Short mmCIF file of C-alpha atoms and ligand atoms in Angstrom, two decimals:
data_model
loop_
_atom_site.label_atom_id
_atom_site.label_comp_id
_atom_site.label_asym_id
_atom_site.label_seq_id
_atom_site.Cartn_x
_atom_site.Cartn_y
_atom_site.Cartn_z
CA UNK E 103 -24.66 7.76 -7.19
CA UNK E 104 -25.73 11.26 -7.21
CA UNK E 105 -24.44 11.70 -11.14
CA UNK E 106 -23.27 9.70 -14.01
CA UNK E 107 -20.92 12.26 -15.55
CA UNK E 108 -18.13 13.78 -14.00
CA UNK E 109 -14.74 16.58 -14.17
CA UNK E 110 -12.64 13.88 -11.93
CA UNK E 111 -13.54 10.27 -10.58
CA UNK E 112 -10.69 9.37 -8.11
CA UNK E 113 -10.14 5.40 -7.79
CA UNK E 114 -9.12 4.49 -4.21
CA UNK E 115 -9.54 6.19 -0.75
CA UNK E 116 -5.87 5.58 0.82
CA UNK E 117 -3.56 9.16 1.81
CA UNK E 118 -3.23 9.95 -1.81
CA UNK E 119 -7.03 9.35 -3.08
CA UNK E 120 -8.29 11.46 0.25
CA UNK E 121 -5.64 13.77 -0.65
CA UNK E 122 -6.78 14.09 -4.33
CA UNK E 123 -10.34 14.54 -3.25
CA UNK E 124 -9.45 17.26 -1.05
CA UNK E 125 -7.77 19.45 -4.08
CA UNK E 126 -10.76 18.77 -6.37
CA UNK E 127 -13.52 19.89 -4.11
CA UNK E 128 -11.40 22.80 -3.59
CA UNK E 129 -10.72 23.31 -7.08
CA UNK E 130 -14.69 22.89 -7.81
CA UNK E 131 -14.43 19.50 -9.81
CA UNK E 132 -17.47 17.43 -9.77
CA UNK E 133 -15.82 14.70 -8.66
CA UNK E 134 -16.56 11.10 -6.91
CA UNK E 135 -14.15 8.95 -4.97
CA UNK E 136 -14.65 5.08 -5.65
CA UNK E 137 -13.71 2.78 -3.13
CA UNK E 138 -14.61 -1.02 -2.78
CA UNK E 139 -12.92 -1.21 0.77
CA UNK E 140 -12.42 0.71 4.04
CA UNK E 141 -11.07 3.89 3.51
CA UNK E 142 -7.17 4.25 4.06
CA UNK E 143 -5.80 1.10 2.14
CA UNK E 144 -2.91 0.44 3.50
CA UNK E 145 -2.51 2.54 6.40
CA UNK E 146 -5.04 0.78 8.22
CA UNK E 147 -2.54 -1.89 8.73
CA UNK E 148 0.17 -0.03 10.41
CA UNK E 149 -0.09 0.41 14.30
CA UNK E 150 2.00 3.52 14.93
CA UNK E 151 2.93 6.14 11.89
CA UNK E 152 5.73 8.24 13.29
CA UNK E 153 6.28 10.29 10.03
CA UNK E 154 3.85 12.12 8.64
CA UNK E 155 4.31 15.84 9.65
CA UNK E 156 2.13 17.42 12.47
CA UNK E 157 1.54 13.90 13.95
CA UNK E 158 4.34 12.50 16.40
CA UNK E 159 2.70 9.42 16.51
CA UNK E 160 -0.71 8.65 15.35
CA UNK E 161 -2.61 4.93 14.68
CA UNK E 162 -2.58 4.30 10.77
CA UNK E 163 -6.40 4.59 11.40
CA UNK E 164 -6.66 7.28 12.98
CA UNK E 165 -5.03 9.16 10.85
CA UNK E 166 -6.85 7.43 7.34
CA UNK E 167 -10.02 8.68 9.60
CA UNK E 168 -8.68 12.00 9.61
CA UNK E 169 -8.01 12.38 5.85
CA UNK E 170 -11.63 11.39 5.26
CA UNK E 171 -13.16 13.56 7.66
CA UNK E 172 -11.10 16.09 6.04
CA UNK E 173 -12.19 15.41 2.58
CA UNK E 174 -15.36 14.87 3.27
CA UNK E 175 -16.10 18.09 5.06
CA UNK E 176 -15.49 19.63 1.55
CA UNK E 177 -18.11 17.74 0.94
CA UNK E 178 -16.44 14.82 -0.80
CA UNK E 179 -18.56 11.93 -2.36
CA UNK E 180 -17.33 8.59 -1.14
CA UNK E 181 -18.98 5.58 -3.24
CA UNK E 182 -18.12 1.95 -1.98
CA UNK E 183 -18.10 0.61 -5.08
CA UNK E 184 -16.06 -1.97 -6.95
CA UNK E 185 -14.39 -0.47 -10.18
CA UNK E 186 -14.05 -3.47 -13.02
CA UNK E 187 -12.78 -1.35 -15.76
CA UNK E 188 -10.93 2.05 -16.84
CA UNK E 189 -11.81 2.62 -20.52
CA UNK E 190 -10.04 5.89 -21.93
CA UNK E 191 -11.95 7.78 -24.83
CA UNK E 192 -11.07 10.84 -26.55
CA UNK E 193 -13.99 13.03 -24.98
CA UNK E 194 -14.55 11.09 -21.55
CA UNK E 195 -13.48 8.46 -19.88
CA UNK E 196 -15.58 5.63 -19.12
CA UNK E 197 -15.26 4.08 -15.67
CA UNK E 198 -17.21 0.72 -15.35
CA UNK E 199 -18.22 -0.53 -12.04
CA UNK E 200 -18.72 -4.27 -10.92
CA UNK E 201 -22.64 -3.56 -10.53
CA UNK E 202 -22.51 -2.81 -14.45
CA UNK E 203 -23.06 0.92 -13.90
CA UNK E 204 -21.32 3.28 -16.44
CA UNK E 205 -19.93 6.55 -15.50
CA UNK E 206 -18.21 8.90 -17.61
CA UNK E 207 -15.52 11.69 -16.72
CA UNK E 208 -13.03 13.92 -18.08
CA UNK E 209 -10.07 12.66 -15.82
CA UNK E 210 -9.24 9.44 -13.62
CA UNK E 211 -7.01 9.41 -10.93
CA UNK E 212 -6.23 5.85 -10.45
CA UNK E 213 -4.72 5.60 -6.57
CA UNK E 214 -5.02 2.00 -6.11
CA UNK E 215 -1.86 1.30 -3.82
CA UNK E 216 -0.15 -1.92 -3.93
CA UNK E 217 -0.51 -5.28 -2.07
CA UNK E 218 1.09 -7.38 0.10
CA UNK E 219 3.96 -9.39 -1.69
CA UNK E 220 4.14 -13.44 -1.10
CA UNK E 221 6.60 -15.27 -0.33
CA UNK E 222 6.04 -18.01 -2.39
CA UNK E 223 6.50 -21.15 -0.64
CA UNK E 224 4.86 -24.66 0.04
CA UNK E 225 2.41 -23.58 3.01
CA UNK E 226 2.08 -19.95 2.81
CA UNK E 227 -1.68 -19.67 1.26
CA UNK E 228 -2.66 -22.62 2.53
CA UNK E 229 -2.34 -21.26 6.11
CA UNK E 230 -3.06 -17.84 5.57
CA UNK E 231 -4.95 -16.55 8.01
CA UNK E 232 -4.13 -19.79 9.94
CA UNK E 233 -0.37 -18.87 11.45
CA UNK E 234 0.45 -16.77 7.93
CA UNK E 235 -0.10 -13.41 8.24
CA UNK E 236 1.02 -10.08 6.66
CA UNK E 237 -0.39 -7.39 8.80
CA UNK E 238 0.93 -7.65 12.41
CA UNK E 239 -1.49 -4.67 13.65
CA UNK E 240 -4.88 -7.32 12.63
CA UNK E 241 -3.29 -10.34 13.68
CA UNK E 242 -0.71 -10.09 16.30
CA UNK E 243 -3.33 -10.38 18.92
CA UNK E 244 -3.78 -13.85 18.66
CA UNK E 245 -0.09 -14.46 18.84
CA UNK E 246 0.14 -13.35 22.41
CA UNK E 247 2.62 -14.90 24.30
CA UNK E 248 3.60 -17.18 21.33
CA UNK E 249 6.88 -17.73 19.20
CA UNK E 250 6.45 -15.80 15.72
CA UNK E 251 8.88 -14.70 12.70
CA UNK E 252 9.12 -11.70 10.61
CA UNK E 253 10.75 -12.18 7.31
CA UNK E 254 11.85 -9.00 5.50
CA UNK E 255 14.80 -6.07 5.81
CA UNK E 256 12.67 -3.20 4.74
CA UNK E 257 10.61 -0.82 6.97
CA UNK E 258 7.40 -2.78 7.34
CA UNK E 259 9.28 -5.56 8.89
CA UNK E 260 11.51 -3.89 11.09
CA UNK E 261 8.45 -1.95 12.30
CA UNK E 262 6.09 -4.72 12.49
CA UNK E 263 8.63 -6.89 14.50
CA UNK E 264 9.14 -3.83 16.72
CA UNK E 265 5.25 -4.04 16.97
CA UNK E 266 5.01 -7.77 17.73
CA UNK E 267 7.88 -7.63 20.31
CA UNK E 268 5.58 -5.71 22.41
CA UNK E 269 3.00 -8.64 22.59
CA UNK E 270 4.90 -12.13 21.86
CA UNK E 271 6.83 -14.41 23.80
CA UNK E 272 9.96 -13.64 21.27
CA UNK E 273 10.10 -13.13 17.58
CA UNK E 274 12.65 -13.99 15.24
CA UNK E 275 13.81 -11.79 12.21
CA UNK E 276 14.57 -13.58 8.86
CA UNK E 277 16.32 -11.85 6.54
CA UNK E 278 17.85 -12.58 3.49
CA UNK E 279 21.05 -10.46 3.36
CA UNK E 280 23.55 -9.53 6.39
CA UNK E 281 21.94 -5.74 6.29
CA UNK E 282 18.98 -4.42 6.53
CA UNK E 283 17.32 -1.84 3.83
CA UNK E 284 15.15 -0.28 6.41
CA UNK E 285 15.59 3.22 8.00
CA UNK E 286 18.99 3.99 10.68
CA UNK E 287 16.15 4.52 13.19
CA UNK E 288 14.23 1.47 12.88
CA UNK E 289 17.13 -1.02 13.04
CA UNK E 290 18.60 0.54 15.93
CA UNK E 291 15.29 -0.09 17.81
CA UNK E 292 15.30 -3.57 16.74
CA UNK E 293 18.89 -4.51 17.35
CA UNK E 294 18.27 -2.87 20.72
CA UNK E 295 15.09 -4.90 21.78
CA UNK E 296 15.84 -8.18 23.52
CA UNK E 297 12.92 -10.27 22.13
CA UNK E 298 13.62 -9.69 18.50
CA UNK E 299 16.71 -12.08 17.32
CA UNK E 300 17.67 -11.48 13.90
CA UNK E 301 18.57 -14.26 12.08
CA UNK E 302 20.83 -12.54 8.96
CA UNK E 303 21.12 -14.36 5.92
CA UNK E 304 18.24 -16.21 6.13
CA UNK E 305 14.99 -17.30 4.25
CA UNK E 306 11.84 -18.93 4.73
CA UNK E 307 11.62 -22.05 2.32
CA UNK E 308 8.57 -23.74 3.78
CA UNK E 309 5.92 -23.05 6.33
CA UNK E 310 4.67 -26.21 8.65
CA UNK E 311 1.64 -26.79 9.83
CA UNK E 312 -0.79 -29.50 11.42
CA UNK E 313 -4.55 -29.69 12.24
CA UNK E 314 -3.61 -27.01 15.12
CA UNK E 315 -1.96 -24.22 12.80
CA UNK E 316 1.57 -23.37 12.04
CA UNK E 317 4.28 -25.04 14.35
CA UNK E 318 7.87 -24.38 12.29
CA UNK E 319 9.45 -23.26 9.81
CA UNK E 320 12.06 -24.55 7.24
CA UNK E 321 14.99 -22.19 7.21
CA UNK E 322 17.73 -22.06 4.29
CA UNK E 323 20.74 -19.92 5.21
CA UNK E 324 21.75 -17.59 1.87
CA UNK E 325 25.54 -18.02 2.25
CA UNK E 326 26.06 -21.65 3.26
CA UNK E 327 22.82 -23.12 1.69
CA UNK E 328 22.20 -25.07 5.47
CA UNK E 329 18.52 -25.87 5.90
CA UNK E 330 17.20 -26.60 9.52
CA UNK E 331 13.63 -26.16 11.06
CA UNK E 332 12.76 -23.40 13.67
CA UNK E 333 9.59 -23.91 15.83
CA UNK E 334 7.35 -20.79 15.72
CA UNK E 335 2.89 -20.17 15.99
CA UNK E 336 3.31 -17.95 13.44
CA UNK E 337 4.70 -16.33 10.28
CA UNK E 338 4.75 -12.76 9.69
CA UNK E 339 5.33 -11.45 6.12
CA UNK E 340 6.78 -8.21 5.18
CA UNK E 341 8.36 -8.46 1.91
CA UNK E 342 7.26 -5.47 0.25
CA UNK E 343 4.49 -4.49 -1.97
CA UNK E 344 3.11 -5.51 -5.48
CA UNK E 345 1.44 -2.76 -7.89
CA UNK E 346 -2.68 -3.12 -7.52
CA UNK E 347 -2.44 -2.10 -11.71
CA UNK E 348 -5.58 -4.28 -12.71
CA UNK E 349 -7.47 -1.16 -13.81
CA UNK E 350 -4.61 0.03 -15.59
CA UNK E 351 -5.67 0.69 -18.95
CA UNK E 352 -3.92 -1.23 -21.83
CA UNK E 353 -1.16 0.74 -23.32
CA UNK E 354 -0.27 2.70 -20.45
CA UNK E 355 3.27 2.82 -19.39
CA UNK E 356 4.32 0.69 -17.00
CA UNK E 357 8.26 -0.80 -15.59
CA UNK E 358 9.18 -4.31 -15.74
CA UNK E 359 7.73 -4.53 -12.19
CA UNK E 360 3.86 -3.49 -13.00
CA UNK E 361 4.57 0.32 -11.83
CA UNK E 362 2.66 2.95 -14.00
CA UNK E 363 5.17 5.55 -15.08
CA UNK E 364 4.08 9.30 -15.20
CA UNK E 365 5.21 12.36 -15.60
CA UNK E 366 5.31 15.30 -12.83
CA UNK E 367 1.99 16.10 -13.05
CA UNK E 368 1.39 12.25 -12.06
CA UNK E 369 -0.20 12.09 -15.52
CA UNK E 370 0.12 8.67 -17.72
CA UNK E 371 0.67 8.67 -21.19
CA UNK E 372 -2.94 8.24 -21.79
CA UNK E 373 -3.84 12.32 -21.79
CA UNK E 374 -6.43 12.56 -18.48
CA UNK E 375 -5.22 9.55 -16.14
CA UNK E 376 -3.10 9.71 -13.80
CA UNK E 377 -1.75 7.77 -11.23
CA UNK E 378 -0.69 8.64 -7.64
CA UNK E 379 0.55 6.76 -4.07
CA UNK E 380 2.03 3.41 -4.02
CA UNK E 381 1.09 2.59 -7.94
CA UNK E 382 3.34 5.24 -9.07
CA UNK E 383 6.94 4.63 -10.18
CA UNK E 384 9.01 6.33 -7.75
CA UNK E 385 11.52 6.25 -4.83
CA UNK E 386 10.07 7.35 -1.72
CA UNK E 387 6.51 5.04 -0.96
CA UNK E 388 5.51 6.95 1.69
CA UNK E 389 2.26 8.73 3.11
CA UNK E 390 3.30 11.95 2.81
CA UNK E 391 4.57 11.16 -0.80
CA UNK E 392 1.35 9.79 -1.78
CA UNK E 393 -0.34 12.95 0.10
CA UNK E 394 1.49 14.77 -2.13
CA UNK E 395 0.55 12.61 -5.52
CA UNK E 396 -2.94 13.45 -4.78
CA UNK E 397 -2.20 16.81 -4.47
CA UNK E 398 -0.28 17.02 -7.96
CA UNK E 399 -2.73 15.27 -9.68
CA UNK E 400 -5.78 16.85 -8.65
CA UNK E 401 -4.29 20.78 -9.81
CA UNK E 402 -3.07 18.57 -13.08
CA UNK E 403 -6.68 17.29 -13.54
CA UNK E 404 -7.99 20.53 -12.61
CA UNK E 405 -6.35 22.00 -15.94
CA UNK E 406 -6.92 19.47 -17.88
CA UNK E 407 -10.48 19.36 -17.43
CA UNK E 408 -10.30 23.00 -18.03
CA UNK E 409 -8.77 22.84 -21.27
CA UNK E 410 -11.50 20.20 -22.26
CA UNK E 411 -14.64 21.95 -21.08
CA UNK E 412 -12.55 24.38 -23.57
CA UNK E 413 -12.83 22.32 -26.43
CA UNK E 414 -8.68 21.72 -26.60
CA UNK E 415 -7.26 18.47 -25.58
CA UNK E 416 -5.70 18.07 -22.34
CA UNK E 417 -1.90 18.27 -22.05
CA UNK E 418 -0.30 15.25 -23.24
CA UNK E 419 2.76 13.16 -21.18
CA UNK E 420 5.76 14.79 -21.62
CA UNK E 421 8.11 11.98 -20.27
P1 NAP D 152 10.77 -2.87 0.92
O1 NAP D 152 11.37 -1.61 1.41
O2 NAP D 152 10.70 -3.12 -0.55
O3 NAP D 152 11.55 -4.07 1.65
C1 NAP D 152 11.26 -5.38 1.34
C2 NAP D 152 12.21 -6.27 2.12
O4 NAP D 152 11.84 -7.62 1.88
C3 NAP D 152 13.66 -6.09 1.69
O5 NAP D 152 14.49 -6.14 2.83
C4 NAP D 152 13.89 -7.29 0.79
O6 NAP D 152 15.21 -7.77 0.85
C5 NAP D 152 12.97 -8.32 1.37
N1 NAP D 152 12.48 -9.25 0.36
C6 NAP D 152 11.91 -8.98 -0.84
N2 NAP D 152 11.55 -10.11 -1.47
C7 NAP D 152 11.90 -11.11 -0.65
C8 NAP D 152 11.78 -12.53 -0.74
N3 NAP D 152 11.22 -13.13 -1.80
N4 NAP D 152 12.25 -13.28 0.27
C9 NAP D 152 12.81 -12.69 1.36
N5 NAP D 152 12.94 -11.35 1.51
C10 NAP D 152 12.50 -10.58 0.52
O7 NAP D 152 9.23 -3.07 1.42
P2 NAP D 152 8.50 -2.51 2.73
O8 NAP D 152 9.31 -2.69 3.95
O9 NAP D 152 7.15 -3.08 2.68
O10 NAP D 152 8.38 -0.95 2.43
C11 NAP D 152 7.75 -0.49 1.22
C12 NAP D 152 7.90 1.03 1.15
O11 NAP D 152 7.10 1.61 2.21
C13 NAP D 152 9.34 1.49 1.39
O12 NAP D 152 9.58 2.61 0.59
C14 NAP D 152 9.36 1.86 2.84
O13 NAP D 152 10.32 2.85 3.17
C15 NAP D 152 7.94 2.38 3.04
N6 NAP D 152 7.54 2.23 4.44
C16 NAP D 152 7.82 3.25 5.27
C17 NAP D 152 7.50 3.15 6.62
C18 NAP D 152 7.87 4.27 7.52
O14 NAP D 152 8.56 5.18 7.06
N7 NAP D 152 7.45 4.30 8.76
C19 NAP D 152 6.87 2.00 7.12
C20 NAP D 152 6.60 0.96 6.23
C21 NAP D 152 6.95 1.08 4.89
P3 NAP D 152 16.45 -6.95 0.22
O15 NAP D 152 16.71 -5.82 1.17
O16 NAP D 152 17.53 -7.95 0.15
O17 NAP D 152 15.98 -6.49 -1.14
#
């Protein structure tokens, strides 16, 4: 690393981190991005994006590429790096990575995302990566001409089964209520598609498998508690997303669910962290919402690493 003391270390290169980086450079922070993955976090795992404004369709990829070409033409630096700690201090923050190395900086922006939520049932890890799967775009491949289920109502599912429709035999739809909680557009598209059968009021209680991989199943229907088996190759999860908060430091405000709750500046209580993206407490988990995190925070941490270098303290939360 070309320093060990910065204005702004940024903690995760997904739409919001990229984003984040792009503001500081521009705002002249000496700044760093950590990263212990690919860039893009989650994005990488969705085939088309449809959403995000100037692109009518672009792969997740593609576009995570874009936001780092972006932010790196700015002249961005991009460590790959685990972080193992976030320690707050009154002058600097200390930020602790995995190879022991100690940097200091006036603000953290903590844009760690969230991870793929489990369903919890006899078979699930044991077969990961085996017939269990939760992203459709890595694995769907090997499901080609195959039987799979989705389970989930939201977006990602309805998406991802859209997605896997395109290259299975058939897939079957579990979810656990008779409506769906993803967008008008998306569940027209799926009721519409002939190899997607949704099967409504329905959950996953076990997943079977033998020396070959997954072959079934075990299905529990929601209203009339019937259990039967349903052959499939493989098992798609989409069941939302848990907070990645590990670096979260202690007594930071967070809901009942792990979220870290800021203010509008995306700052924590803890004057000079923030939080942006998929970590955040708030409605809309989107790319351009986390896009727009990074934004916020980076002008926030601007300021507040003006007011420092000032010798005054940096504005506290005022949620
Ligand atoms: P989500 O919106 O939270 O939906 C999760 C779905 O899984 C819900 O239908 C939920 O059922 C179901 N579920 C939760 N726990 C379950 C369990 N234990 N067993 C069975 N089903 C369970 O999650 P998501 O679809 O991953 O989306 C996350 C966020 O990203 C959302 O804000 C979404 O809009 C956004 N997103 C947007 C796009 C897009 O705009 N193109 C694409 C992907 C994701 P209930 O409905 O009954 O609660």
């Amino acid at each position: 690393m070309s320093e060990n003391v910065f204005d702004l270390i940024i903690v995760g290169a997904g739409p919001g981190g990229l984003t984040a980086g792009i503001y500081a450079m521009r705002a002249a922070l000496k700044t760093v991005l950590i990263e212990k993955g690919i860039a893009g976090g989650q994005i990488n795992l969705t085939e088309s994006v449809e959403n995000y404004p100037g692109f009518e369709n672009i792969s997740g990829f593609d576009l995570s590429q874009k936001f780092m070409q972006h932010a790196q033409s700015y002249g961005l630096e991009v460590v790959q790096q685990e972080v193992a700690a976030v320690e707050p201090g009154l002058e600097f923050h200390a930020v602790r990575l995995a190879n022991g190395e100690l940097l200091k900086t006036h603000a953290v922006i903590l844009a760690t995302g969230g991870s793929p939520r489990k369903l919890g049932v006899p078979g699930e890890l044991e077969y990961y990566g085996k017939g269990v799967s939760y992203c459709a775009t890595c694995d769907g491949f090997f499901f080609r001409g195959k039987n799979v289920i989705v389970v989930g109502g939201g977006d990602s599912a309805l998406e991802e089964a859209l997605y896997l429709a395109k290259i299975t035999c058939r897939v079957y739809l579990a979810h656990r209520r008779d409506a769906f909680r993803g967008s008008r557009i998306l569940q027209e598209r799926v009721l519409a598609d002939e190899k997607i059968e949704v099967l409504w009021n329905t959950v996953v209680t076990e997943v079977k498998a033998d020396g070959q991989g997954v072959h079934a199943v075990a299905l529990k229907d929601t209203k009339t508690g019937a259990a039967r088996e349903l052959a499939v190759d493989g098992v798609f999860v989409f069941i939302g997303f848990s907070p990645n908060n590990r670096l979260v430091p202690a007594g930071t405000r967070m809901d009942h669910d792990g979220y870290v709750m800021a203010d509008e500046k995306c700052e924590t209580n803890i004057p000079g962290i923030f939080v942006i993206g998929d970590l955040r407490q708030k409605y809309a988990k989107q790319i351009v919402t986390a896009a727009a995190d990074g934004c916020t925070a980076a002008l926030a941490a601007a300021l507040c690493v003006e007011m420092k270098k000032a010798g005054q303290a940096c504005p506290a939360h005022r949620g």
